[in-house]
Amino acid sequence: GGSGIGFAIARQLLQYGAEVFIASRKQDRLEQAAERLGAYGPCHSFQLDIREPERIEALAAFIKEKSGKLDLLVNNAGGQFPSPAEGISPKGWLAVINTNLNGTWFVTQAMAQHFFFPRKQGNIVNIIVDLHCGFPGMA
């Protein structure tokens, strides 16, 4: 929610009257986004690296404290390194997998357990990049 598509989605949800929570690894970007989004409605921000399950649990507690409920989860975090496949290091590969795959799963599972399953309702939107012509230079 701190930039790009996530920011645009947060802004639109606020314009529809939703209370919005945004999360981002970068605190400065997060604060700037929350300030800008606050002009449209109630926007709460939380510094989060989705690769850290304990921080995701802290996010769930934060949402419960501020709102008590969550109706919609939009997973929008993602990342990659500009590198041909033969050049990406094991550390770089794991960073991509831990963000794009594991982190998304950790957030989805935690929010479902804390909010969606108990109420037997909730919505999840996972945003991915679909490339039809490849992405040269990206492993």
Coordinates of C-alpha atoms in Angstrom, one line a residue:
G1 CA 0.0 0.0 0.0
G2 CA 3.0 2.3 0.2
S3 CA 3.3 2.8 -3.5
G4 CA 2.2 1.7 -7.0
I5 CA -0.8 -0.6 -7.4
G6 CA -1.2 -1.1 -3.7
F7 CA -1.4 2.6 -3.1
A8 CA -4.0 3.1 -5.8
I9 CA -6.1 0.2 -4.4
A10 CA -5.9 1.7 -0.9
R11 CA -7.0 5.1 -2.2
Q12 CA -9.9 3.7 -4.1
L13 CA -11.1 1.6 -1.1
L14 CA -10.9 4.8 1.0
Q15 CA -13.0 6.6 -1.6
Y16 CA -15.6 3.9 -1.3
G17 CA -15.7 4.5 2.5
A18 CA -13.6 1.6 3.7
E19 CA -11.2 1.8 6.7
V20 CA -7.8 0.8 5.3
F21 CA -4.6 -0.7 6.7
I22 CA -1.5 -0.5 4.6
A23 CA 1.8 -2.2 5.3
S24 CA 5.3 -1.8 3.8
R25 CA 8.9 -2.7 4.7
K26 CA 10.0 0.9 4.1
Q27 CA 8.9 3.1 7.0
D28 CA 9.5 6.4 5.3
R29 CA 7.5 5.4 2.2
L30 CA 4.8 4.0 4.5
E31 CA 4.5 7.2 6.5
Q32 CA 4.3 9.3 3.4
A33 CA 1.6 7.1 1.8
A34 CA -0.5 7.0 5.0
E35 CA -0.4 10.8 5.2
R36 CA -1.5 11.2 1.6
L37 CA -4.2 8.5 1.9
G38 CA -5.5 10.0 5.2
A39 CA -7.0 12.7 3.1
Y40 CA -9.5 10.2 1.7
G41 CA -10.5 8.4 4.9
P42 CA -9.3 6.4 7.9
C43 CA -5.9 4.9 6.9
H44 CA -3.7 3.0 9.4
S45 CA -0.1 2.0 8.6
F46 CA 2.1 -0.8 9.9
Q47 CA 5.8 -1.5 9.1
L48 CA 6.0 -5.1 7.9
D49 CA 8.4 -7.4 6.2
I50 CA 6.1 -10.3 5.1
R51 CA 9.0 -12.7 5.3
E52 CA 8.8 -12.4 9.1
P53 CA 5.8 -14.4 10.5
E54 CA 6.1 -12.9 13.9
R55 CA 5.6 -9.4 12.4
I56 CA 2.5 -10.7 10.6
E57 CA 1.1 -11.8 13.9
A58 CA 1.8 -8.3 15.3
L59 CA -0.1 -6.8 12.3
A60 CA -3.1 -9.0 13.1
A61 CA -3.0 -7.7 16.7
F62 CA -2.7 -4.1 15.4
I63 CA -5.8 -4.5 13.1
K64 CA -7.8 -6.1 16.0
E65 CA -6.8 -3.2 18.3
K66 CA -7.7 -0.5 15.7
S67 CA -10.7 -2.0 14.0
G68 CA -11.6 -5.4 15.3
K69 CA -12.2 -6.8 11.9
L70 CA -10.8 -7.3 8.4
D71 CA -13.1 -7.8 5.4
L72 CA -10.6 -7.8 2.5
L73 CA -6.9 -8.7 2.2
V74 CA -5.0 -7.5 -0.8
N75 CA -1.6 -9.2 -1.2
N76 CA 0.5 -6.9 -3.4
A77 CA 4.0 -7.3 -2.1
G78 CA 6.6 -8.7 -4.6
G79 CA 10.1 -8.4 -5.7
Q80 CA 12.9 -9.7 -7.9
F81 CA 16.5 -9.0 -8.7
P82 CA 17.7 -7.9 -12.1
S83 CA 19.8 -10.9 -12.9
P84 CA 20.0 -13.6 -15.5
A85 CA 19.1 -17.0 -14.1
E86 CA 22.7 -18.2 -14.1
G87 CA 23.8 -15.1 -12.1
I88 CA 21.3 -15.1 -9.2
S89 CA 22.8 -16.1 -5.9
P90 CA 21.1 -18.6 -3.6
K91 CA 20.5 -15.7 -1.2
G92 CA 18.9 -13.6 -3.9
W93 CA 16.8 -16.6 -5.0
L94 CA 15.6 -17.2 -1.5
A95 CA 14.7 -13.5 -1.0
V96 CA 12.5 -13.6 -4.0
I97 CA 10.8 -16.9 -3.0
N98 CA 10.4 -15.8 0.6
T99 CA 8.7 -12.6 -0.5
N100 CA 6.7 -13.6 -3.5
L101 CA 5.6 -17.1 -2.3
N102 CA 6.2 -17.7 1.4
G103 CA 5.4 -14.1 2.6
T104 CA 2.2 -14.0 0.6
W105 CA 1.2 -17.4 2.1
F106 CA 2.1 -16.3 5.7
V107 CA 0.0 -13.2 5.4
T108 CA -2.9 -15.0 3.9
Q109 CA -2.9 -17.8 6.4
A110 CA -2.6 -15.4 9.4
M111 CA -5.4 -13.1 8.3
A112 CA -7.7 -16.0 7.5
Q113 CA -7.1 -17.5 10.9
H114 CA -7.5 -14.3 12.8
F115 CA -10.4 -12.7 10.8
F116 CA -12.0 -14.7 8.0
F117 CA -12.4 -18.2 9.5
P118 CA -13.9 -17.0 12.9
R119 CA -16.6 -15.0 11.0
K120 CA -16.9 -17.4 8.1
Q121 CA -16.4 -14.6 5.7
G122 CA -13.7 -12.6 4.0
N123 CA -12.1 -11.8 0.7
I124 CA -8.6 -12.2 -0.6
V125 CA -7.1 -10.6 -3.7
N126 CA -3.6 -11.8 -4.7
I127 CA -1.9 -9.6 -7.3
I128 CA 0.7 -11.2 -9.5
V129 CA 2.6 -10.3 -12.6
D130 CA 1.7 -12.3 -15.7
L131 CA 4.3 -12.0 -18.5
H132 CA 3.5 -13.3 -21.9
C133 CA 6.9 -12.4 -23.5
G134 CA 9.2 -13.1 -20.7
F135 CA 11.2 -10.5 -18.7
P136 CA 14.8 -10.6 -20.1
G137 CA 17.5 -10.3 -17.5
M138 CA 15.2 -11.3 -14.6
A139 CA 15.6 -14.7 -13.0

